Coordinates of C-alpha atoms in Angstrom, one line a residue:
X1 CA -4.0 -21.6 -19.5
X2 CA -1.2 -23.6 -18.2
X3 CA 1.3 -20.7 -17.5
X4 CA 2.0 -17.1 -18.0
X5 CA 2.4 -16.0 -21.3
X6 CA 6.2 -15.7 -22.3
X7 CA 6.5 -12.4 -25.1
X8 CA 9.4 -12.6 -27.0
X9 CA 12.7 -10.7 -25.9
X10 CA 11.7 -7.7 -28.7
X11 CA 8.7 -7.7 -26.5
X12 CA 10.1 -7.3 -23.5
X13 CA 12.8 -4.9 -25.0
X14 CA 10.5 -2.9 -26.1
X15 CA 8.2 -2.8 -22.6
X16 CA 11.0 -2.1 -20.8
X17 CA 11.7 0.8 -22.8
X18 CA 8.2 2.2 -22.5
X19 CA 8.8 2.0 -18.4
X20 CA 12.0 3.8 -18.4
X21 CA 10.7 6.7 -20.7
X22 CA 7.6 6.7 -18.8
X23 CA 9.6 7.8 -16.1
X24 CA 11.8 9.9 -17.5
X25 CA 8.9 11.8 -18.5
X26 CA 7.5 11.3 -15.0
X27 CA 10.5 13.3 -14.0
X28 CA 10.4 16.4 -16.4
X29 CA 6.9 16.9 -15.4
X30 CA 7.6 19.2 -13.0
X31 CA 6.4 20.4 -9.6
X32 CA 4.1 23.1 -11.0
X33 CA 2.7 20.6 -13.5
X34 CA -1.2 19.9 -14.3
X35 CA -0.2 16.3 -13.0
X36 CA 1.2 17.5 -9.6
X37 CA -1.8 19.9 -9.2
X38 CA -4.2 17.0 -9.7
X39 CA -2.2 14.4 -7.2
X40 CA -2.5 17.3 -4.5
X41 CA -6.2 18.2 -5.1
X42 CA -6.8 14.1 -5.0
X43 CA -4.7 13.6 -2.1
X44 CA -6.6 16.5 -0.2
X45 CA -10.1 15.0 -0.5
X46 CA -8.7 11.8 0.3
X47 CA -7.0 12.7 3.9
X48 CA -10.5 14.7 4.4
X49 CA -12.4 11.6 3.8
X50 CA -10.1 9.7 6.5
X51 CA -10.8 12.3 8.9
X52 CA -14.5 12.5 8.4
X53 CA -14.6 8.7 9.0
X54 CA -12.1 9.4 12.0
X55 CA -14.3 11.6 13.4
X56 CA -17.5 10.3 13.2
X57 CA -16.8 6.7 14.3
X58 CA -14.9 3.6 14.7
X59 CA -17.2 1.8 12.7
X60 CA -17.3 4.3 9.6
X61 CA -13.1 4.2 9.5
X62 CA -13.8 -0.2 9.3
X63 CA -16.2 0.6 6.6
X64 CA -13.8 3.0 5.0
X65 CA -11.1 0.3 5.1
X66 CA -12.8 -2.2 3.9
X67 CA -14.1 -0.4 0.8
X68 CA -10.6 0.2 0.0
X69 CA -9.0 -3.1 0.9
X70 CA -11.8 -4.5 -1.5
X71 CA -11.2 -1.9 -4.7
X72 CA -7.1 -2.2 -4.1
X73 CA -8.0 -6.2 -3.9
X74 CA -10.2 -5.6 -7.5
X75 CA -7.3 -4.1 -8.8
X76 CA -4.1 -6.2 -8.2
X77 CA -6.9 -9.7 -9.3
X78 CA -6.9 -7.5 -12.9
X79 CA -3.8 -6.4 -13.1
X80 CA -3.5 -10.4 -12.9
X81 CA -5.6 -11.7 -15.4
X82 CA -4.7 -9.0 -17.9
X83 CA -1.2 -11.3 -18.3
X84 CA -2.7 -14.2 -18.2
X85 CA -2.9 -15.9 -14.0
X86 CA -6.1 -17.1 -13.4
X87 CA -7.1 -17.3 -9.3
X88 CA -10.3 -17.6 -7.7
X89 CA -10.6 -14.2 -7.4
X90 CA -14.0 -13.8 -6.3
X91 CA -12.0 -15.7 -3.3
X92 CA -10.0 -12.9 -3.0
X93 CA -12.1 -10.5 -3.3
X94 CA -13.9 -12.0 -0.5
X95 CA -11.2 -12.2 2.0
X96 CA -9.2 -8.8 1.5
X97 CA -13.1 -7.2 2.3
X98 CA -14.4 -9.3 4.9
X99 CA -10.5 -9.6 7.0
X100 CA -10.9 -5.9 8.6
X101 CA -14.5 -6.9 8.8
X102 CA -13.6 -9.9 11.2
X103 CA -10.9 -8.2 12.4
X104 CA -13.5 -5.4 14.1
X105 CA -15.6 -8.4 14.9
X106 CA -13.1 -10.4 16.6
X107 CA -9.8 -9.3 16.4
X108 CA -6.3 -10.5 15.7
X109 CA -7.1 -13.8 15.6
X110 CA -9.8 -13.3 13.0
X111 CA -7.1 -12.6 10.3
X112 CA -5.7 -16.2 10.5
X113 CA -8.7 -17.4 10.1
X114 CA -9.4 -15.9 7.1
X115 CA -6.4 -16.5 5.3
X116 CA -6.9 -20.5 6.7
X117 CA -10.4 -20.3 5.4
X118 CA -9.2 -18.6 2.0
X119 CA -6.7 -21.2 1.2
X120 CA -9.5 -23.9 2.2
X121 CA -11.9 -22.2 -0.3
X122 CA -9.1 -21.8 -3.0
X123 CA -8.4 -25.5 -2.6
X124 CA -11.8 -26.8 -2.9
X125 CA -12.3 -24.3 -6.2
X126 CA -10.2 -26.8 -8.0
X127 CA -10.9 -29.5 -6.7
X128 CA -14.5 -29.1 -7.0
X129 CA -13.4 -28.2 -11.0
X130 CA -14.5 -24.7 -10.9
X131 CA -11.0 -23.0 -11.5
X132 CA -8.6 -23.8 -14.2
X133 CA -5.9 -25.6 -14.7
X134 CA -2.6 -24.8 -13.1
X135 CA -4.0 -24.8 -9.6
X136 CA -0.7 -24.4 -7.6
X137 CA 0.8 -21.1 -8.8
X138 CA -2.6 -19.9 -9.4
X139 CA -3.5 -20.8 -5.6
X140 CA -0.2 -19.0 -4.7
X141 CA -1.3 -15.9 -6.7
X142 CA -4.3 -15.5 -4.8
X143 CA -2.8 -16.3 -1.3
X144 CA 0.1 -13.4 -2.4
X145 CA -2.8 -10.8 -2.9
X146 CA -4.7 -11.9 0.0
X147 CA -1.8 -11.6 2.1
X148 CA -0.7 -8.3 0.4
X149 CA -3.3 -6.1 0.2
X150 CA -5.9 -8.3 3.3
X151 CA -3.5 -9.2 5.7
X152 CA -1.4 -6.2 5.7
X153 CA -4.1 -3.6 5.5
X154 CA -6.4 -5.2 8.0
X155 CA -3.6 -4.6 10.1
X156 CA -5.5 -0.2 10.4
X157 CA -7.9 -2.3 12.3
X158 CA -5.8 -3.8 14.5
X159 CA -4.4 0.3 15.4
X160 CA -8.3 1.1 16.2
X161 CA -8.4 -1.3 19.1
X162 CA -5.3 0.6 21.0
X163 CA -6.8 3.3 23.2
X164 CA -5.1 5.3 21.1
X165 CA -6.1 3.8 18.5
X166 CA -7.6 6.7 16.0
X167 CA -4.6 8.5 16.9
X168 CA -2.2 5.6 15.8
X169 CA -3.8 5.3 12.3
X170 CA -3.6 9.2 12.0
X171 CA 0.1 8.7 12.8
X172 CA 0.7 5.7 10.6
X173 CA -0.8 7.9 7.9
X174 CA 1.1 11.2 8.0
X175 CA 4.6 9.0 8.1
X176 CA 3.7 7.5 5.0
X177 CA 2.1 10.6 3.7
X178 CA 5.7 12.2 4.5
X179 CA 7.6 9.8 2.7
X180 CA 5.4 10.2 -0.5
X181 CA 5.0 13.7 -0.4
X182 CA 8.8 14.2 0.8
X183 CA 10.3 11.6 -2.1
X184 CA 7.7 12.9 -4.7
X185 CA 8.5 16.8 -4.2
X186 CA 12.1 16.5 -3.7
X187 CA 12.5 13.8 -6.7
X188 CA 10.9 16.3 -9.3
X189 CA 12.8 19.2 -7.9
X190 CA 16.4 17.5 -7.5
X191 CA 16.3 13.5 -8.8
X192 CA 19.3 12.9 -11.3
X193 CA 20.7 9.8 -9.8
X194 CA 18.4 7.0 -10.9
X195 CA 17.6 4.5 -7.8
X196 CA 16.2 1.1 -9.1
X197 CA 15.3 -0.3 -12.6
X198 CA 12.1 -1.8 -10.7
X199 CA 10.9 1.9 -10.7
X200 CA 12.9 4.1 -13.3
X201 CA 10.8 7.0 -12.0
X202 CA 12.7 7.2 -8.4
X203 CA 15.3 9.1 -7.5
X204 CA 18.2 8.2 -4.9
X205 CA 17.6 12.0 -4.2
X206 CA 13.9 11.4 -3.9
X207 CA 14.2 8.4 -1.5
X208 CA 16.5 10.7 0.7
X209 CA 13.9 13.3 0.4
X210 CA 11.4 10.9 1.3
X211 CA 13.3 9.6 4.1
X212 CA 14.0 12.8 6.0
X213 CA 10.6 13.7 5.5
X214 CA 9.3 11.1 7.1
X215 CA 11.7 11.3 10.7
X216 CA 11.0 15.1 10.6
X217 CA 6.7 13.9 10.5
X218 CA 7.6 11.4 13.5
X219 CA 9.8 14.9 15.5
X220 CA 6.8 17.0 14.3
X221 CA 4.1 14.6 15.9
X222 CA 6.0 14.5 18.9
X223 CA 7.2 18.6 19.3
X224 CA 3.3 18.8 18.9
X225 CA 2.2 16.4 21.2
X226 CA 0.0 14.4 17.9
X227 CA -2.5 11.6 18.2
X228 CA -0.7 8.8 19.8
X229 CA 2.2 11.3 21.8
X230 CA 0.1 13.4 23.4
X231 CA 1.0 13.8 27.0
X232 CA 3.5 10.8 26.6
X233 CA 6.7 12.2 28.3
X234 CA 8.6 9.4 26.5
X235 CA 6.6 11.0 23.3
X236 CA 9.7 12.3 21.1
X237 CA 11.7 9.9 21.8
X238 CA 9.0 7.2 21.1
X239 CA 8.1 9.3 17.7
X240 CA 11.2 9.5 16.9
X241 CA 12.0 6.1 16.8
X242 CA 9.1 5.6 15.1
X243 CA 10.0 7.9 12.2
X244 CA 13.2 6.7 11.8
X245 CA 12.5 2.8 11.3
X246 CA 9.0 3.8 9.3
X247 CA 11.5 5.7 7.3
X248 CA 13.2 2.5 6.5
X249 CA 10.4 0.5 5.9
X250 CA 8.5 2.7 3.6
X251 CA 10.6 2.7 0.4
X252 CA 10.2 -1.2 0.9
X253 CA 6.2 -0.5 0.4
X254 CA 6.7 1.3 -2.3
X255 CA 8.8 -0.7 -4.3
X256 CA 7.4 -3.7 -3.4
X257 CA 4.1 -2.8 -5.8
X258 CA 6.7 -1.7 -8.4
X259 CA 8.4 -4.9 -8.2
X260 CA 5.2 -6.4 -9.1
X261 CA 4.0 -3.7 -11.6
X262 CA 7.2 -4.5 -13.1
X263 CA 6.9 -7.7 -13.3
X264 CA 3.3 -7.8 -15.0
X265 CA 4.3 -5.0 -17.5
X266 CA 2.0 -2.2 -16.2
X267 CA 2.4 1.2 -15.0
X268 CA -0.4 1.8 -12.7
X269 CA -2.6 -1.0 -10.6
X270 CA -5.9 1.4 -11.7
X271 CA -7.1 4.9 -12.7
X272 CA -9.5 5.8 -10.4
X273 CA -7.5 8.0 -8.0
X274 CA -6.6 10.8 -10.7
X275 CA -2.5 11.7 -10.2
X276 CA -2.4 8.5 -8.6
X277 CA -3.4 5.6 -10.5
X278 CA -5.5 3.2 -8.3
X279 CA -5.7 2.9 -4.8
X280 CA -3.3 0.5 -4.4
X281 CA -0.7 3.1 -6.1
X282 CA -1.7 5.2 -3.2
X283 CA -1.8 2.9 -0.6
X284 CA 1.5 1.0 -1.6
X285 CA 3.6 2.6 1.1
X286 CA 1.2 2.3 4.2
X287 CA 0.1 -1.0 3.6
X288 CA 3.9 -2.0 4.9
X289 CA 3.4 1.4 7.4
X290 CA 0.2 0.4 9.4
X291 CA 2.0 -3.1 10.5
X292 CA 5.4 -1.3 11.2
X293 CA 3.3 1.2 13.6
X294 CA 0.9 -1.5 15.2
X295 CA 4.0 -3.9 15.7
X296 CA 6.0 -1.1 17.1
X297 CA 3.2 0.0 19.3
X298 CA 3.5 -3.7 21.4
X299 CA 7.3 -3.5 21.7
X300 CA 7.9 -0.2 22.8
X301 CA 4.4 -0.9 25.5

């Protein structure tokens, strides 16, 4: 392989097409659709999983994380190779699992490592002759998933060492949650306005949905005294804050992944989250979150 492969502009034409219906039929799905009732149902066990591991230890959300660090990691390598890049992805793989590992282990500081020590390896892999040809952008393609889905999501780790800490993630979770749920539900109900060509299947009306939904989470935590607010007199306006510049952030997640799912012609990263796609579709929004909330948490300490 010495680069992507290039299809022809028929090809392209004719991809690009296929995303833009898929989306228009995304939109005439409607809320009370088999598709909707399957996202909820899979969205429900997954928040119950979260707050089994919350609640029975530290140690079981780090295992949690991992596990789902490591499949989102499997499926953006894929997603790769299926058009052609070829990085070290057992590399990868690798890293993305064992960075909130090291991360529990040792902290902050751990994370650099890893990324040092995945370049390292990802060096020696060609020079030792094991990868292919092309090393640079394929060393670059494994440094940008490493970074993406390791770096960023290790970053749930990094809220567990707050004394607050399980309450943070919680917190970091329901914001995102509220933008998805919020953009999702009012999209299908009210979304004329196309918003991007990256993702023909948003709304402008669905990112304002989205939007609001995620300050009135941030009021809502606070008006309840929630996880990280509780007893915090400065709690709504903190929150508040907090909603409002996750709310910004959070449409960056998302289209972030649909900048690059547009990019390698696919729709979904993976199946195995039914109404979803793959876990990175799901976790595309607070893997920009978490770090938003954690790097929040030091200024406004």
């Amino acid at each position: 392989m010495t680069s992507s492969p290039t299809k022809s502009p028929l090809d392209l034409a004719e991809t690009t097409e296929s995303i833009i219906s898929e989306g228009k039929k995304s939109r005439r799905s409607g809320l009370g659709s088999r598709e909707t009732l399957t996202r909820i149902l899979t969205g429900l066990v997954l928040g119950g999983i979260v707050i089994l591991c919350l609640a029975i230890s530290k140690i079981a959300t780090v295992v949690l994380i991992a596990v789902m660090l490591g499949v989102a990691s499997t499926e953006l390598f894929q997603s790769l190779f299926k058009v052609g890049w070829q990085p070290p992805t057992l590399v990868g793989l690798v890293a993305s699992i064992g960075m909130p590992l090291a991360a529990y282990w040792k902290g902050e500081g751990a994370i650099g490592l890893i990324l040092f020590l995945t370049f390292l390896t990802g060096a020696l892999w060609y020079l030792l002759g094991i990868g292919g040809p092309r090393p640079v952008p394929n060393l670059a393609v494994l440094t940008l998933g490493v970074v993406y889905v390791g770096v960023l999501g290790s970053h749930a780790v990094l809220l567990l060492d707050d004394p607050k800490g399980k309450g943070l993630l919680l917190a970091a979770i329901l914001l995102a949650a509220g933008y998805d749920i919020g953009g999702y539900f009012i999209g299908q109900a009210l979304g004329r306005s196309p918003l991007t060509e990256v993702s023909p299947n948003k709304t402008i009306e669905g990112l304002l949905g989205g939007t609001l939904a995620t300050v009135g989470v941030g009021v809502l935590l606070a008006v309840f005294d929630v996880g990280p607010f509780d007893g915090d007199p400065f709690g709504f306006s903190n929150a508040l804050l907090l909603g409002i510049v996750v709310a910004v952030i959070a449409p960056i997640g998302d289209l972030a992944e649909s900048l690059i799912k547009r990019d390698l012609k696919i729709k979904d990263m993976g199946t195995v989250l039914p109404g979803h796609g793959g876990v990175l579709d799901r976790c595309d929004t607070l893997l920009f979150v978490i770090p938003t909330v954690h790097y929040m948490v030091l200024v406004m300490a």
